[in-house]
Short mmCIF file of C-alpha atoms in Angstrom, two decimals:
data_model
loop_
_atom_site.label_atom_id
_atom_site.label_comp_id
_atom_site.label_asym_id
_atom_site.label_seq_id
_atom_site.Cartn_x
_atom_site.Cartn_y
_atom_site.Cartn_z
CA GLU A 1 -36.21 5.07 -14.11
CA ASP A 2 -34.33 5.29 -17.38
CA GLN A 3 -33.84 1.67 -19.26
CA VAL A 4 -31.79 0.76 -22.13
CA THR A 5 -32.36 -2.71 -24.08
CA GLN A 6 -29.82 -3.90 -26.77
CA SER A 7 -30.37 -6.48 -29.47
CA PRO A 8 -28.90 -8.68 -30.54
CA GLU A 9 -27.08 -9.75 -27.71
CA ALA A 10 -24.12 -11.37 -30.28
CA LEU A 11 -23.74 -10.94 -33.47
CA ARG A 12 -21.39 -12.78 -36.15
CA LEU A 13 -21.22 -11.69 -39.61
CA GLN A 14 -18.58 -12.48 -42.31
CA GLU A 15 -16.49 -9.41 -43.63
CA GLY A 16 -18.12 -7.65 -45.97
CA GLU A 17 -21.84 -8.32 -44.51
CA SER A 18 -23.61 -5.14 -43.41
CA SER A 19 -25.87 -5.51 -40.92
CA SER A 20 -27.38 -3.42 -38.04
CA LEU A 21 -27.35 -3.36 -33.71
CA ASN A 22 -30.52 -2.00 -32.06
CA CYS A 23 -30.90 -0.02 -29.06
CA SER A 24 -34.22 0.68 -27.55
CA TYR A 25 -35.09 2.85 -25.00
CA THR A 26 -37.34 4.42 -22.15
CA VAL A 27 -36.41 7.64 -20.54
CA SER A 28 -37.85 10.68 -18.92
CA GLY A 29 -36.33 13.64 -20.83
CA LEU A 30 -33.79 12.47 -23.31
CA ARG A 31 -30.89 14.81 -23.17
CA GLY A 32 -28.54 12.30 -25.61
CA LEU A 33 -27.94 8.73 -26.83
CA PHE A 34 -24.53 7.98 -27.01
CA TRP A 35 -22.60 4.76 -28.56
CA TYR A 36 -19.82 3.40 -27.39
CA ARG A 37 -17.53 0.86 -28.57
CA GLN A 38 -15.93 -1.59 -25.96
CA ASP A 39 -12.74 -3.71 -26.54
CA PRO A 40 -12.27 -6.57 -23.67
CA GLY A 41 -10.49 -5.39 -20.63
CA LYS A 42 -10.64 -1.57 -22.10
CA GLY A 43 -12.64 1.82 -21.12
CA PRO A 44 -15.55 2.60 -23.29
CA GLU A 45 -14.56 4.43 -26.28
CA PHE A 46 -17.07 7.14 -27.59
CA LEU A 47 -18.27 7.14 -30.79
CA PHE A 48 -21.46 9.15 -31.22
CA THR A 49 -23.94 11.63 -29.42
CA LEU A 50 -27.73 11.32 -31.12
CA TYR A 51 -30.00 14.78 -29.48
CA SER A 52 -32.80 14.39 -31.07
CA ALA A 53 -35.10 12.36 -33.35
CA GLY A 54 -34.45 11.80 -36.89
CA GLU A 55 -30.55 12.76 -36.34
CA GLU A 56 -27.44 10.66 -38.01
CA LYS A 57 -24.36 10.50 -37.56
CA GLU A 58 -21.45 8.90 -39.48
CA LYS A 59 -18.20 8.02 -38.90
CA GLU A 60 -16.04 5.55 -41.65
CA ARG A 61 -18.25 2.13 -41.43
CA LEU A 62 -20.85 3.10 -38.72
CA LYS A 63 -23.71 5.15 -39.14
CA ALA A 64 -26.02 6.32 -36.08
CA THR A 65 -29.73 6.98 -36.40
CA LEU A 66 -32.21 7.95 -33.47
CA THR A 67 -35.85 7.91 -33.52
CA LYS A 68 -38.19 8.38 -30.66
CA LYS A 69 -37.95 5.22 -29.28
CA GLU A 70 -34.55 3.54 -30.40
CA SER A 71 -31.69 4.19 -32.05
CA PHE A 72 -29.70 1.40 -34.63
CA LEU A 73 -26.14 1.29 -35.46
CA HIS A 74 -25.61 0.81 -39.08
CA ILE A 75 -22.83 -1.15 -39.86
CA THR A 76 -21.42 -1.46 -43.21
CA ALA A 77 -18.88 -3.73 -44.93
CA PRO A 78 -17.38 -4.45 -41.94
CA LYS A 79 -14.13 -5.84 -41.18
CA PRO A 80 -12.47 -8.02 -38.33
CA GLU A 81 -11.27 -4.80 -36.74
CA ASP A 82 -14.69 -4.03 -36.19
CA SER A 83 -15.21 -7.01 -33.70
CA ALA A 84 -15.97 -5.38 -30.60
CA THR A 85 -18.98 -4.73 -27.96
CA TYR A 86 -21.13 -1.94 -29.28
CA LEU A 87 -22.42 -0.34 -25.82
CA CYS A 88 -25.46 2.08 -26.16
CA ALA A 89 -26.19 4.68 -23.18
CA VAL A 90 -28.80 7.50 -22.35
CA TRP A 91 -28.64 10.82 -20.84
CA GLY A 92 -32.08 11.66 -18.71
CA GLY A 93 -33.76 14.29 -17.49
CA GLY A 94 -33.41 12.61 -13.86
CA ALA A 95 -29.89 11.37 -13.39
CA ASP A 96 -26.58 12.92 -13.62
CA GLY A 97 -24.53 9.61 -15.38
CA LEU A 98 -25.56 7.74 -18.23
CA THR A 99 -27.50 4.66 -18.16
CA PHE A 100 -25.99 1.83 -20.46
CA GLY A 101 -27.76 -0.96 -22.26
CA LYS A 102 -25.46 -4.37 -21.92
CA GLY A 103 -24.45 -4.27 -25.69
CA THR A 104 -24.25 -5.58 -28.52
CA HIS A 105 -20.86 -8.40 -28.74
CA LEU A 106 -19.93 -8.10 -32.50
CA ILE A 107 -17.64 -10.52 -34.16
CA ILE A 108 -16.73 -10.01 -37.73
CA GLN A 109 -14.86 -13.12 -39.20
CA PRO A 110 -12.65 -13.01 -42.08
CA ALA B 1 -3.88 14.23 -26.77
CA ALA B 2 -4.50 13.22 -22.90
CA GLY B 3 -6.63 10.90 -21.79
CA VAL B 4 -8.61 9.87 -18.52
CA ILE B 5 -5.60 8.20 -16.23
CA GLN B 6 -6.45 5.43 -13.65
CA SER B 7 -4.42 3.62 -11.06
CA PRO B 8 -3.63 1.23 -10.44
CA ARG B 9 -4.50 -0.98 -13.62
CA HIS B 10 -5.06 -3.89 -11.70
CA LEU B 11 -5.38 -4.54 -7.71
CA ILE B 12 -5.97 -7.74 -6.06
CA LYS B 13 -7.68 -7.64 -2.15
CA GLU B 14 -8.49 -9.97 0.60
CA LYS B 15 -11.86 -10.27 1.54
CA ARG B 16 -12.36 -7.21 4.06
CA GLU B 17 -9.74 -5.04 3.26
CA THR B 18 -9.81 -2.10 1.73
CA ALA B 19 -8.88 -0.62 -1.55
CA THR B 20 -8.73 3.26 -2.89
CA LEU B 21 -8.58 3.46 -6.49
CA LYS B 22 -7.32 6.59 -8.23
CA CYS B 23 -8.45 8.93 -11.67
CA TYR B 24 -6.90 11.73 -13.05
CA PRO B 25 -9.39 13.23 -15.81
CA ILE B 26 -8.13 15.05 -18.97
CA PRO B 27 -7.10 18.59 -18.62
CA ARG B 28 -9.98 21.11 -18.35
CA HIS B 29 -12.65 18.67 -17.52
CA ASP B 30 -14.35 19.20 -13.73
CA THR B 31 -16.59 16.29 -13.97
CA VAL B 32 -16.33 13.43 -12.71
CA TYR B 33 -17.85 9.62 -13.34
CA TRP B 34 -17.11 6.53 -11.76
CA TYR B 35 -18.63 3.03 -13.22
CA GLN B 36 -18.62 -0.68 -12.07
CA GLN B 37 -18.58 -3.35 -14.76
CA GLY B 38 -19.00 -7.01 -13.71
CA PRO B 39 -17.89 -9.74 -15.79
CA GLY B 40 -20.36 -9.55 -19.01
CA GLN B 41 -22.14 -6.55 -17.66
CA ASP B 42 -23.07 -3.13 -18.63
CA PRO B 43 -21.65 -0.22 -16.51
CA GLN B 44 -23.09 0.84 -13.68
CA PHE B 45 -23.05 4.26 -12.37
CA LEU B 46 -21.57 4.58 -8.92
CA ILE B 47 -21.08 8.08 -8.31
CA SER B 48 -20.46 11.63 -10.31
CA PHE B 49 -18.43 15.11 -8.75
CA TYR B 50 -18.77 18.44 -10.54
CA GLU B 51 -16.46 20.66 -9.35
CA LYS B 52 -15.41 18.92 -6.03
CA MET B 53 -18.80 18.61 -5.01
CA GLN B 54 -20.84 15.31 -5.13
CA SER B 55 -23.31 15.85 -7.74
CA ASP B 56 -25.19 12.52 -8.35
CA LYS B 57 -24.79 9.12 -6.78
CA GLY B 58 -26.08 5.70 -8.21
CA SER B 59 -25.73 2.23 -6.97
CA ILE B 60 -22.65 2.71 -4.33
CA PRO B 61 -22.88 0.76 -1.84
CA ASP B 62 -22.51 2.73 1.72
CA ARG B 63 -18.90 0.53 2.17
CA PHE B 64 -17.43 2.90 -0.66
CA SER B 65 -16.86 6.31 -0.43
CA ALA B 66 -14.91 9.07 -3.08
CA GLN B 67 -14.27 12.76 -3.16
CA GLN B 68 -12.69 14.84 -6.01
CA PHE B 69 -9.99 16.93 -5.14
CA SER B 70 -9.07 20.69 -5.88
CA ASP B 71 -6.75 19.67 -8.60
CA TYR B 72 -10.23 17.06 -10.03
CA HIS B 73 -8.52 14.07 -9.40
CA SER B 74 -11.03 11.83 -7.97
CA GLU B 75 -10.68 8.87 -5.56
CA LEU B 76 -12.87 5.83 -4.96
CA ASN B 77 -12.36 3.96 -1.55
CA MET B 78 -13.76 1.14 -0.71
CA SER B 79 -13.79 -0.68 2.62
CA SER B 80 -14.91 -4.26 3.92
CA LEU B 81 -14.09 -5.45 0.29
CA GLU B 82 -16.65 -8.45 -0.94
CA LEU B 83 -15.89 -11.11 -3.83
CA GLY B 84 -19.33 -9.43 -5.46
CA ASP B 85 -16.72 -6.37 -5.55
CA SER B 86 -14.21 -7.71 -8.16
CA ALA B 87 -14.93 -5.87 -11.30
CA LEU B 88 -13.70 -3.36 -13.71
CA TYR B 89 -14.02 0.21 -12.01
CA PHE B 90 -14.09 2.96 -15.03
CA CYS B 91 -13.43 6.77 -14.33
CA ALA B 92 -14.77 9.02 -16.71
CA SER B 93 -14.30 12.80 -17.38
CA THR B 94 -16.69 15.13 -19.28
CA LEU B 95 -16.00 18.76 -20.95
CA PRO B 96 -16.98 21.82 -18.71
CA GLU B 97 -19.86 22.59 -21.04
CA ASN B 98 -21.29 18.71 -20.76
CA THR B 99 -22.47 17.77 -23.12
CA GLY B 100 -22.91 14.51 -22.06
CA GLU B 101 -20.49 12.51 -23.41
CA LEU B 102 -18.11 10.87 -21.42
CA PHE B 103 -14.40 9.96 -22.08
CA PHE B 104 -13.68 6.68 -19.89
CA GLY B 105 -10.16 5.54 -18.56
CA GLU B 106 -9.02 2.37 -19.28
CA GLY B 107 -10.30 1.06 -16.01
CA SER B 108 -9.01 -0.18 -12.90
CA ARG B 109 -9.27 -4.25 -12.69
CA LEU B 110 -10.31 -5.47 -8.72
CA THR B 111 -10.22 -9.11 -7.66
CA VAL B 112 -10.91 -9.86 -4.55
CA LEU B 113 -10.43 -13.18 -3.40
#
């Protein structure tokens, strides 16, 4: 059974204070690892897909990296509008749907 | 750009009633997924359809059923509703080549009283 563990559960940063979110996973045959952003009461918004260890993707203040056991979402000089829950999900060989982690609730204080 | 459309956005039902949620995927997307997200929980995969056929099944209760129609829209039917069914229900769709990226709708919030 595919499993995704995200840490920390919640993170409060000052505006401009860089940090990283962790996603550890166990999956049979990783086909892809995904990062989503979710605002309260909204659907998850796609951010990145990573397919193989060593891959990196960047978008504005966010950068996602992947190893064989975990992924990191680095956030550089965050702004209050980056406040959201960040979900990590894996697409494994056995399942059709994505398996999500419980997310990291990120708060950026002005 | 067109997104995944879900309706209704909010729904209030009594216990033991029936509810139907609708999902219209992004044009050209032929695969539809349904997810359930309880308060403070991660989205849980319920069921998926590819080309109008069920392709995978997750933690969907027997009281729930779903189908995908010829125009690729999908409906999730929920019967004998229980208090624990109160949640956000998300529909997501993927490109025909299915790179795994899911594009989610805004969700339907079901409240069971």
